[in-house]
Amino acid sequence: MGKQLIIVESPAKVKTISKFLGKDFDVRASVGHVRDLPSNSLGVDEAQNFAPHYEVIENKRNVVSDLRAAASRAATVYLAPDPDREGEAIAWHVAQLIHDQARDIKRIQFNEITERAVKDALAHPRELNENLFEAQQARRILDRLVGYKISPLLWKTVKRGISAGRVQSVALRLIVERELEREAFVAEEYWPFHALLAAGVPPEFKAELWKIDGKKAEIHNAEDAENFEARIKGLPFTVESVEKKKRNRPPSPPFITSTLQQAANQRHSYTARRTMQIAQKLYEGLELGDRGLTALITYMRTDSTRIADEARDAASKFVEENFGKDYLPPKPRIYKAKGGAQDAHEAIRPVDVTLTPDEVKQYLSPEQYNLYRLIWSRFVASQMACAIFDDTACVIGCGPSQWKARGEHLVFPGFLAAMPKSREEQDLELPPLENGQVLDLKKIIKDQKFTQPPARYSEASLVKSLEELGIGRPSTYAAIISTLQDREYVRIEDKRLAPTDLGRVVCNQLVEHFGRLMDVGFTATMEEGLDKVAEGGENWVELLNGFTSHFNPSLEAAAKNMRSVKGGMDSGLPCPECGKPTVIKFGKAGAFLACSGYPDCHYAASISTGVTCPACGEGQLVEKSTRKGKIFYSCDKYPKCDFALWQKPVPKPCPRCGSAWLVEKKGRNGTILACPTTGCDYTEEPKDDE
């Protein structure tokens, strides 16, 4: 009898698994997908119940040959791609390619790459799950139908080489509509007031203006601010009420894919794609000195907060031994998955909770350490007691006004003892206060503010919205965002996703002609349909028939009615050479201005920021990008003038020094406008800031 053959996805897993299975097992990798729909044709026969035509991927022919040869020598073949629908599809395709060589084919899956988990999977093999495969196949065919049939319309009407995606296009719509909200936003002036007060003993504290004459305080201009300040001048600040209560703050559940991507983006500015790349390494295994190749976390594509009983017990034991019995909750914490979650796998957690981040830090890259620390801390904290705070709420009267002050004091850290410290965990204490107590006013602090438009999506907030709206699944979030950037439909500005002119045009074309496809609710319904296919509750062919019954008529209408913008969109600017209107066109390097009088006039230029070059005084500062897509601004007279800068120039004069322009810079609370002149420290918050 031959060896037992195990086929995994990643070559990195081969080393980890081979280490503890020994010489009786031959572990090989498919290196991802081995078959797919053809790259040069639709590959789907709609007339024959959407029968797909699969081909071996060109650069996988040698891999397939090796797997077939290994299967012919094996007593049993265990297919062990990742434990999700895509992994099931890979297993299915491998099985189809080796079935005539293999004696016996089984499917195994494990949520963590440990000796215990792998051997347990080998002891409990199963048959391939046809429902999971068909759900993934239906998704692939849906995406192929949309991309292959809509993209040529976009080539014809917008720009050759661009494409549409079923889920990515809906995500693009969210980003574009948020930008439209920002542009339509009208800022309103308001003046918040704070009083810095003292009670005879430290600390001094701030109280915020709450009510004036019994109504919510609303001060909209400088005149009203001065009038109010005059009304309270010289009047005492007296404590009217003090309310104290204890507050229990429970820990968050362990990470799922979306919350891990959000936390990594918020704390470390990692993109969703980068987060998943780092997590993949932690899952597959890293060299840890004497421990050798060791997997650190469980599978990282999951929408379930469930954890195994033995993992929960191990966490409780670790907490008791390292923090004390008081840090355990009254009973073990069990987290339920949200409605709509597939709940196929555990939450993301450390494989061995006793392997602390500091213990393995020397073997990890900074990024790997940061992510492992996030996952480990969140998991340990999820099995700990609540943090306990003493909260104080105080109402203070001053003439016609009432002011509010709040304080909190951490009484018992609970789960916070296991979490990386942040500014959020700092005490905001009030001094001892009593009803009727007169406070000493140190100063009145008033500020001119303007209401802000809704913020652009960050990667974290977009992932959160996609999850809440039911768009995509854990394995797709990173791909959605990276695809939008790769297609140059969005770009990163101040760590936020901003639509490009090309992205706006594509979105407008799709919304106008494929309203149902671009509808958020419809996309979520399709995801639910795919879930039902995976559960065996819906036939995949019927699902596709339902989709094409609406999609095909829209496609026919769009082919007749989609308006071409290849001639350019009106820019509202005259041509500096002939005076005719200029238009915005899309080229290989992005959007640019061109004269509508072409070919009589050949004027073309990058889109100007409206700021004259401060170096030569002749050119305009225009937006450009590096090879890696990073935006910068330079003179359009290059190479005659090589002036360039990273900050976005804004055609607004500095009121302090007279500079003809300002630049956007990142401040503590977001983007600010600042004077670029050396020695001038003028700054302001732009009214359209996020």
XYZ file of C-alpha atoms in Angstrom:
690
model
C 0.000 0.000 0.000
C 1.163 3.499 -0.817
C 1.371 6.520 1.399
C -1.614 8.595 2.415
C -1.769 11.706 0.189
C -2.954 15.009 1.665
C -3.581 17.879 -0.761
C -3.698 21.365 0.753
C -3.871 24.791 -0.919
C -0.694 26.481 0.227
C 2.909 25.236 0.001
C 3.513 26.836 3.414
C 1.045 24.387 4.977
C 2.961 21.451 3.478
C 5.932 22.064 5.779
C 3.786 22.634 8.880
C 1.655 19.519 8.396
C 4.504 17.273 7.248
C 6.360 18.080 10.474
C 3.919 16.189 12.688
C 2.445 13.534 10.358
C 5.629 11.653 9.521
C 6.819 9.511 6.623
C 3.552 7.640 6.040
C 1.997 10.782 4.613
C 2.771 12.632 1.401
C 1.616 16.280 1.737
C 1.324 18.343 -1.449
C -0.163 21.700 -2.443
C -2.520 22.639 -5.257
C -1.186 26.208 -4.921
C -4.719 27.607 -4.932
C -7.161 26.997 -7.749
C -6.265 24.472 -10.450
C -9.273 24.979 -12.776
C -11.344 27.980 -13.748
C -13.564 29.333 -16.503
C -11.584 30.212 -19.655
C -9.948 33.631 -19.790
C -10.804 34.308 -23.442
C -14.482 33.324 -23.607
C -17.627 33.328 -21.472
C -17.258 29.639 -20.646
C -20.897 29.282 -19.546
C -23.625 27.640 -21.643
C -26.746 29.467 -20.547
C -28.958 27.321 -22.768
C -27.762 24.173 -20.988
C -28.570 25.154 -17.417
C -25.480 27.394 -17.174
C -23.149 24.474 -17.739
C -19.609 25.763 -17.078
C -16.648 24.901 -19.251
C -13.654 24.592 -16.936
C -10.035 24.579 -18.050
C -6.855 23.771 -16.173
C -5.187 27.096 -15.400
C -2.190 27.516 -17.715
C 0.486 27.768 -15.030
C -0.993 24.854 -13.041
C -0.523 22.127 -15.659
C 2.639 20.810 -13.992
C 0.988 20.988 -10.556
C -1.957 18.916 -11.826
C 0.389 16.366 -13.417
C 2.279 15.975 -10.140
C -0.952 15.599 -8.148
C -2.268 12.937 -10.560
C 0.978 10.980 -10.302
C 0.971 11.205 -6.500
C -2.695 10.144 -6.381
C -1.951 7.029 -8.455
C 0.555 5.901 -5.804
C -1.576 6.741 -2.749
C -3.818 4.402 -0.798
C -6.143 7.262 0.078
C -6.266 10.880 -1.054
C -7.380 13.438 1.540
C -8.443 16.764 0.047
C -7.675 19.466 2.612
C -8.062 22.938 1.079
C -9.292 25.742 3.329
C -12.534 25.118 5.257
C -14.782 27.479 3.269
C -16.815 27.426 0.053
C -13.859 28.409 -2.076
C -11.812 25.638 -0.459
C -14.630 23.194 -1.190
C -14.592 24.280 -4.830
C -10.813 23.755 -5.043
C -11.229 20.292 -3.507
C -13.996 19.484 -5.991
C -11.907 20.518 -8.996
C -8.860 18.592 -7.774
C -11.069 15.529 -7.292
C -12.358 15.839 -10.859
C -8.810 15.964 -12.195
C -7.435 12.982 -10.211
C -10.472 10.708 -9.828
C -9.303 8.317 -12.565
C -5.963 7.873 -10.768
C -7.056 7.748 -7.124
C -8.326 4.639 -5.317
C -10.187 6.520 -2.605
C -10.864 10.260 -2.224
C -12.003 11.870 1.033
C -12.491 15.475 2.172
C -11.047 16.680 5.458
C -10.968 20.142 6.987
C -9.464 21.717 10.075
C -9.825 25.139 11.624
C -6.261 25.234 12.943
C -3.020 23.687 11.719
C -2.043 21.674 14.769
C -1.206 17.991 15.186
C -4.365 17.433 17.213
C -6.644 19.183 14.693
C -5.161 17.527 11.606
C -5.165 14.024 13.115
C -8.737 14.539 14.314
C -9.728 15.552 10.763
C -8.036 12.435 9.354
C -9.984 10.318 11.830
C -13.280 11.907 10.694
C -13.162 12.339 6.897
C -16.293 13.179 4.951
C -17.504 13.184 1.368
C -17.256 16.315 -0.763
C -20.147 18.680 -0.072
C -21.928 19.215 -3.378
C -24.083 22.037 -1.966
C -21.049 24.079 -0.905
C -19.413 23.507 -4.281
C -22.553 24.519 -6.172
C -22.893 27.691 -4.092
C -19.337 28.683 -5.000
C -19.877 27.670 -8.622
C -23.032 29.782 -8.790
C -21.108 32.774 -7.385
C -18.355 32.318 -9.966
C -20.859 32.063 -12.831
C -22.808 35.088 -11.586
C -19.636 37.142 -11.478
C -18.583 35.883 -14.914
C -21.958 36.776 -16.486
C -21.854 40.277 -15.041
C -18.217 41.003 -15.776
C -18.059 39.406 -19.214
C -21.263 40.978 -20.500
C -21.185 44.473 -18.990
C -17.471 45.207 -19.412
C -17.646 45.466 -23.254
C -20.366 48.113 -22.873
C -18.046 50.123 -20.631
C -15.192 49.703 -23.129
C -17.459 51.069 -25.837
C -18.844 54.010 -23.876
C -16.183 54.972 -21.312
C -12.682 53.502 -21.721
C -11.235 50.306 -23.083
C -9.822 47.820 -20.582
C -12.052 48.668 -17.614
C -14.532 46.239 -16.122
C -17.588 45.791 -13.929
C -18.047 43.425 -11.001
C -21.266 42.239 -9.409
C -20.301 43.024 -5.799
C -17.475 45.518 -6.316
C -19.754 47.805 -8.340
C -22.225 48.047 -5.453
C -19.354 48.885 -3.086
C -18.280 51.570 -5.574
C -21.801 52.967 -5.466
C -21.571 53.337 -1.676
C -18.309 55.278 -2.039
C -19.616 57.512 -4.848
C -22.892 58.275 -3.061
C -20.999 59.196 0.107
C -18.928 61.632 -1.974
C -22.104 63.158 -3.439
C -23.444 63.639 0.087
C -20.245 65.444 1.001
C -20.454 67.720 -2.031
C -24.097 68.573 -1.373
C -23.430 69.241 2.307
C -23.911 72.828 3.487
C -21.836 73.623 6.553
C -23.525 75.423 9.441
C -21.699 77.562 11.950
C -21.985 76.767 15.650
C -20.213 77.832 18.827
C -19.631 75.218 21.552
C -18.917 76.598 25.037
C -16.947 74.932 27.812
C -16.203 76.193 31.311
C -12.979 75.233 33.048
C -13.971 74.866 36.705
C -12.337 74.090 40.057
C -13.922 72.698 43.222
C -11.209 73.510 45.749
C -9.485 70.116 45.348
C -7.919 68.689 42.186
C -8.526 68.065 39.423
C -9.853 71.035 37.487
C -12.472 69.895 34.999
C -14.457 71.029 31.993
C -18.231 71.397 31.836
C -20.042 71.637 28.498
C -22.881 74.104 27.864
C -26.114 72.078 27.762
C -29.165 74.359 27.997
C -30.024 78.066 27.775
C -33.347 79.214 29.248
C -34.379 75.565 29.615
C -33.845 74.748 25.923
C -31.025 72.966 24.137
C -28.129 75.373 23.724
C -27.799 76.532 20.112
C -25.384 79.349 19.337
C -24.875 79.907 15.614
C -22.701 83.000 15.219
C -20.169 85.261 16.921
C -22.782 87.855 17.888
C -24.924 85.277 19.718
C -21.780 83.909 21.373
C -20.819 87.355 22.675
C -24.360 88.062 23.877
C -24.533 84.787 25.785
C -21.139 85.329 27.363
C -22.280 88.771 28.488
C -25.433 87.282 30.093
C -23.427 84.951 32.345
C -20.504 87.254 33.072
C -19.864 87.426 36.811
C -22.594 84.883 37.677
C -21.688 81.943 39.930
C -21.427 78.331 38.735
C -23.367 76.195 41.227
C -23.739 72.412 41.373
C -27.429 71.532 40.861
C -27.230 67.736 40.883
C -24.691 64.939 41.149
C -25.517 61.395 40.058
C -23.164 58.497 40.720
C -23.520 54.922 39.564
C -21.440 51.878 38.790
C -21.161 50.734 35.183
C -20.098 47.316 33.935
C -18.410 47.244 30.536
C -18.355 43.756 28.978
C -15.617 42.620 26.585
C -16.142 42.325 22.852
C -16.381 38.879 21.265
C -13.340 37.344 19.545
C -12.529 38.636 16.081
C -14.287 37.588 12.910
C -12.873 38.527 9.516
C -14.600 41.893 9.244
C -13.847 43.055 12.790
C -10.203 41.987 12.476
C -9.860 43.992 9.264
C -11.488 46.995 10.933
C -9.308 46.838 14.049
C -6.086 46.362 12.058
C -6.983 49.335 9.887
C -7.920 51.578 12.816
C -4.972 50.685 15.066
C -2.203 49.997 12.564
C -3.468 51.429 9.227
C -3.202 48.004 7.559
C -5.309 47.570 4.444
C -7.803 44.711 4.381
C -5.632 42.915 1.840
C -2.478 43.339 3.947
C -4.279 42.185 7.081
C -5.350 38.975 5.378
C -1.859 38.367 3.994
C -0.359 38.681 7.476
C -3.091 36.529 9.007
C -2.498 33.854 6.356
C 1.130 33.534 7.513
C 0.076 33.313 11.159
C -2.429 30.593 10.230
C -0.078 28.543 8.058
C 2.815 28.614 10.517
C 6.067 30.414 11.271
C 9.459 29.280 12.568
C 9.518 29.838 16.341
C 13.014 28.823 17.412
C 13.051 25.495 19.268
C 9.330 25.067 18.621
C 10.015 24.860 14.899
C 7.299 25.640 12.366
C 4.208 26.537 14.411
C 0.736 27.788 13.470
C -0.329 30.689 15.677
C -3.997 31.399 14.834
C -7.089 29.577 13.644
C -8.644 30.045 10.199
C -9.081 33.742 9.450
C -12.039 33.767 7.037
C -15.063 33.442 9.273
C -18.234 35.268 10.269
C -18.761 33.328 13.501
C -17.859 34.402 17.054
C -18.202 30.808 18.283
C -15.183 29.170 19.912
C -14.482 25.540 20.791
C -15.124 24.394 24.355
C -11.500 23.353 24.856
C -10.293 26.778 23.666
C -12.674 28.488 26.108
C -11.489 26.259 28.944
C -7.839 26.953 28.083
C -8.506 30.706 28.086
C -10.214 30.518 31.484
C -7.303 28.562 32.935
C -4.820 31.078 31.513
C -6.768 34.018 32.941
C -6.990 32.473 36.395
C -3.277 31.617 36.484
C -2.030 34.944 35.104
C -4.584 37.500 36.324
C -6.398 35.831 39.207
C -9.776 34.249 39.855
C -11.445 37.660 40.201
C -10.798 38.254 36.511
C -13.028 35.368 35.452
C -16.703 36.055 34.652
C -19.401 34.359 36.797
C -19.868 31.830 33.987
C -17.975 31.187 30.726
C -18.860 33.614 27.956
C -20.594 32.163 24.906
C -21.042 34.445 21.919
C -23.781 33.837 19.404
C -23.287 34.509 15.703
C -25.281 37.340 14.130
C -28.301 36.513 12.019
C -27.246 35.614 8.489
C -23.810 34.377 9.538
C -22.731 31.083 7.961
C -21.224 30.002 11.306
C -19.099 27.386 9.557
C -15.929 27.999 11.551
C -14.760 29.269 14.894
C -13.855 32.863 15.562
C -10.264 33.932 14.901
C -8.248 33.018 17.987
C -4.755 31.908 19.013
C -4.122 28.200 18.558
C -2.323 28.072 21.920
C -3.414 30.788 24.341
C -0.335 30.215 26.520
C 1.857 31.359 23.630
C 1.781 35.066 24.460
C 2.682 37.793 21.960
C 5.767 38.799 23.949
C 7.001 35.198 24.003
C 7.019 34.949 20.202
C 7.836 38.580 19.397
C 11.480 37.864 18.575
C 10.450 35.460 15.794
C 7.824 37.687 14.150
C 8.010 40.713 11.891
C 6.552 43.908 13.427
C 3.380 43.470 11.363
C 2.978 39.828 12.378
C 3.526 40.722 16.035
C 0.992 43.574 15.904
C -1.694 41.392 14.355
C -1.039 38.410 16.624
C -1.166 40.722 19.642
C -4.536 42.077 18.487
C -5.976 38.567 18.008
C -4.504 37.136 21.218
C -5.574 40.093 23.385
C -9.097 40.183 21.977
C -9.558 36.449 22.531
C -8.232 36.422 26.102
C -10.258 39.523 26.956
C -13.411 37.915 25.540
C -13.251 35.314 28.343
C -12.645 37.772 31.187
C -14.805 39.661 33.654
C -16.399 43.032 32.950
C -14.456 46.210 33.610
C -16.151 48.204 36.381
C -16.344 52.000 36.358
C -17.663 54.597 38.775
C -19.530 57.098 36.599
C -20.402 60.601 37.761
C -22.822 62.935 35.950
C -23.096 66.498 37.213
C -25.434 69.369 36.220
C -24.150 72.863 36.976
C -26.243 76.023 36.835
C -25.065 79.512 35.878
C -27.783 82.127 35.507
C -29.976 81.222 32.522
C -27.768 78.281 31.560
C -27.086 74.709 32.576
C -23.825 72.874 32.003
C -22.958 69.165 32.109
C -19.822 67.456 33.311
C -19.125 63.735 33.225
C -16.422 61.690 34.851
C -15.453 58.061 35.078
C -13.049 56.194 37.290
C -11.856 52.663 36.621
C -12.590 50.621 39.747
C -11.709 47.169 38.399
C -9.967 46.666 35.030
C -11.423 43.232 34.270
C -10.824 42.398 30.609
C -8.993 45.690 30.048
C -6.015 44.145 31.860
C -5.438 41.951 28.804
C -5.962 44.642 26.178
C -3.293 46.948 24.709
C -3.699 50.289 26.471
C -5.128 53.226 24.556
C -6.222 56.756 25.316
C -9.777 55.470 25.725
C -8.811 53.759 28.981
C -7.572 56.941 30.668
C -9.593 58.082 33.706
C -11.734 61.194 33.265
C -12.220 61.979 36.929
C -14.238 64.725 38.578
C -13.341 66.113 42.013
C -15.762 65.453 44.905
C -18.895 67.546 44.232
C -22.008 68.295 46.311
C -25.382 69.873 45.572
C -25.302 73.624 46.103
C -21.514 73.801 45.907
C -20.239 77.005 44.256
C -17.396 76.373 41.829
C -14.522 78.602 40.853
C -14.563 79.609 37.169
C -11.061 79.528 35.707
C -12.025 80.478 32.169
C -14.695 80.231 29.489
C -13.623 78.401 26.357
C -15.586 79.101 23.193
C -14.828 78.015 19.638
C -16.161 78.769 16.206
C -16.989 75.445 14.574
C -18.706 74.292 11.433
C -20.758 71.142 11.038
C -18.876 68.551 9.016
C -20.061 66.455 6.072
C -20.250 62.690 6.447
C -16.740 61.234 6.392
C -15.497 59.317 3.415
C -15.264 55.614 3.954
C -12.059 54.270 5.391
C -11.319 50.632 4.648
C -12.519 49.813 8.151
C -15.831 51.658 7.861
C -16.469 50.278 4.353
C -15.937 46.698 5.559
C -18.307 47.404 8.448
C -20.972 48.756 6.068
C -20.556 45.847 3.641
C -21.024 43.404 6.508
C -24.053 45.225 7.920
C -25.688 45.489 4.485
C -25.020 41.828 3.659
C -22.801 42.621 0.658
C -20.073 40.062 0.046
C -18.750 37.572 2.560
C -15.656 37.370 4.816
C -13.452 36.005 2.044
C -14.401 38.821 -0.361
C -13.995 42.093 1.599
C -10.269 42.513 0.920
C -10.685 41.613 -2.762
C -13.547 44.103 -3.183
C -11.468 47.022 -1.910
C -8.249 46.101 -3.689
C -10.108 45.558 -6.983
C -11.657 49.027 -6.814
C -8.191 50.505 -6.343
C -6.590 48.344 -9.028
C -9.234 49.469 -11.521
C -8.546 53.093 -10.526
C -12.171 53.603 -9.548
C -11.125 54.828 -6.104
C -7.950 56.218 -4.598
C -6.688 56.734 -1.070
C -6.761 60.307 0.250
C -5.819 60.862 3.886
C -6.419 57.134 4.525
C -9.939 57.405 3.098
C -11.493 56.026 -0.084
C -12.306 58.750 -2.613
C -13.900 57.985 -5.992
C -11.940 59.003 -9.079
C -13.607 60.698 -12.044
C -13.471 57.338 -13.801
C -15.132 55.641 -10.843
C -17.937 58.194 -10.846
C -18.594 57.775 -14.552
C -18.629 53.971 -14.352
C -20.941 54.114 -11.331
C -23.325 56.517 -13.101
C -23.464 54.313 -16.192
C -24.193 51.203 -14.151
C -26.786 52.813 -11.888
C -28.607 54.308 -14.884
C -28.777 51.093 -16.892
C -28.488 48.313 -14.287
C -30.474 49.687 -11.375
C -31.452 46.279 -10.014
C -27.906 44.914 -10.183
C -26.585 48.015 -8.414
C -29.254 47.934 -5.708
C -27.837 47.202 -2.263
C -30.906 45.230 -1.206
C -30.845 43.088 -4.330
C -27.155 42.277 -3.864
C -27.802 41.233 -0.257
C -30.705 39.052 -1.440
C -28.404 37.310 -3.913
C -25.965 36.583 -1.081
C -28.815 35.072 0.911
C -29.729 32.964 -2.123
C -26.174 31.666 -2.362
C -26.312 30.817 1.351
C -29.479 28.811 0.716
C -27.751 26.919 -2.100
C -24.900 26.079 0.302
C -27.419 24.807 2.835
C -29.255 22.704 0.222
C -32.353 24.869 0.389
C -32.251 26.274 -3.163
C -31.237 24.959 -6.568
C -28.293 26.863 -8.047
C -29.672 26.740 -11.601
C -32.982 28.221 -10.457
C -31.093 30.968 -8.651
C -29.219 31.849 -11.847
C -32.416 31.679 -13.918
C -34.023 34.175 -11.548
C -31.040 36.487 -11.891
C -30.795 36.379 -15.697
C -34.555 36.905 -16.129
C -33.954 40.505 -15.010
C -30.316 40.906 -16.028
C -30.603 39.944 -19.708
C -33.378 42.476 -20.574
C -31.366 45.212 -18.814
C -28.311 44.176 -20.801
C -30.193 44.413 -24.112
C -31.565 47.842 -23.237
C -28.158 49.101 -22.118
C -26.558 47.935 -25.381
C -28.981 50.233 -27.221
C -29.173 53.171 -24.834
C -25.900 53.512 -22.880
C -24.535 56.929 -23.774
C -20.876 57.192 -24.741
C -18.673 59.565 -22.756
C -15.567 58.812 -24.810
C -15.923 62.212 -26.393
C -15.387 63.672 -22.937
C -17.447 65.308 -20.215
C -17.803 69.068 -20.005
C -15.244 70.507 -17.587
C -16.674 74.028 -17.491
C -13.251 75.437 -18.481
C -12.254 77.108 -21.761
C -9.298 75.913 -23.805
C -6.340 78.247 -23.135
C -5.201 77.897 -26.758
C -8.371 78.302 -28.842
C -11.095 79.272 -26.351
C -13.385 76.346 -27.084
C -14.774 74.311 -24.148
C -12.495 71.655 -22.675
C -13.710 68.185 -21.703
C -12.564 65.550 -19.236
C -11.336 62.373 -20.914
C -9.911 59.119 -19.591
C -6.543 57.866 -20.794
C -3.999 55.276 -19.724
C -2.626 57.637 -17.065
C -6.073 58.639 -15.752
C -8.350 61.620 -16.308
C -7.084 64.616 -18.278
C -8.369 67.799 -19.913
C -8.646 68.002 -23.694
C -9.961 70.576 -26.112
C -13.355 69.779 -27.615
C -12.053 71.248 -30.870
C -9.750 68.278 -31.546
C -8.305 67.582 -34.155
C -8.172 71.289 -35.048
C -6.794 71.997 -31.583
C -4.477 69.507 -29.878
C -4.542 71.019 -26.389
C -4.408 68.413 -23.596
C -3.296 68.740 -19.980
C -3.533 67.147 -16.568
C -6.422 68.453 -14.484
C -5.352 71.585 -12.641
C -5.864 72.253 -8.954
C -6.421 75.932 -9.774
C -3.154 76.935 -8.070
C -0.434 78.750 -10.003
C 3.008 77.205 -9.571
C 4.850 79.217 -6.890
C 8.235 78.331 -8.401
C 7.888 79.490 -12.015
C 4.705 81.569 -11.811
C 3.631 80.299 -15.242
C 2.399 76.740 -14.863
C -0.479 75.267 -12.904
C -0.134 72.670 -10.159
C -1.730 69.441 -11.410
C -2.458 66.116 -9.802
C -0.254 63.184 -10.742
C 0.536 59.774 -9.327
C 3.626 57.671 -8.797
C 3.985 54.217 -10.332
C 2.624 52.790 -7.091
C -0.448 55.039 -7.249
C 0.521 57.601 -4.588
C -0.884 61.040 -5.424
C 1.368 64.104 -5.676
C 1.121 67.566 -7.236
C 3.558 69.146 -9.659
C 3.936 71.960 -12.163
C 2.448 71.253 -15.584
C 5.498 72.938 -17.183
C 7.696 69.941 -16.272
C 10.535 69.365 -17.212
C 11.019 73.125 -17.573
C 9.868 73.464 -13.943
C 10.311 70.550 -11.547
C 8.351 71.934 -8.559
C 6.356 69.196 -6.755
C 4.779 68.527 -3.371
C 2.804 65.773 -1.623
C 0.134 67.936 0.048
C -2.914 68.893 -2.011
C -2.842 72.617 -2.914
C -6.047 74.611 -2.419
C -6.703 77.896 -4.304
C -7.498 79.925 -1.199
C -5.411 82.894 0.025
C -3.815 82.909 3.475
C -5.470 85.709 5.511
C -2.351 86.101 7.632
C 0.563 86.413 5.196
C -1.186 86.846 1.852
C -0.009 83.570 0.249
C -2.174 82.855 -2.791
C -2.774 79.233 -1.762
C -3.006 76.815 1.130
C -2.321 73.094 1.402
C -4.214 70.233 2.990
C -2.411 68.634 5.928
C -3.340 65.986 8.430
C -4.133 67.358 11.890
C -5.113 65.679 15.150
C -8.807 65.758 14.297
C -8.579 65.186 10.559
C -7.556 67.289 7.582
C -6.717 70.958 8.077
C -5.743 73.772 5.716
C -2.319 75.264 6.365
C -0.223 78.029 4.867
C 2.826 76.681 2.967
C 4.867 79.835 3.570
C 7.862 79.273 5.861
C 7.358 81.146 9.131
C 3.576 81.462 8.755
C 1.735 79.084 11.066
C -1.820 79.844 9.886
C -4.179 76.845 9.932
C -7.923 76.358 9.670
C -10.459 73.561 9.457
C -11.865 73.345 5.932
C -15.649 73.423 5.746
C -15.695 70.297 3.609
C -13.406 68.344 5.889
C -14.428 64.862 6.868
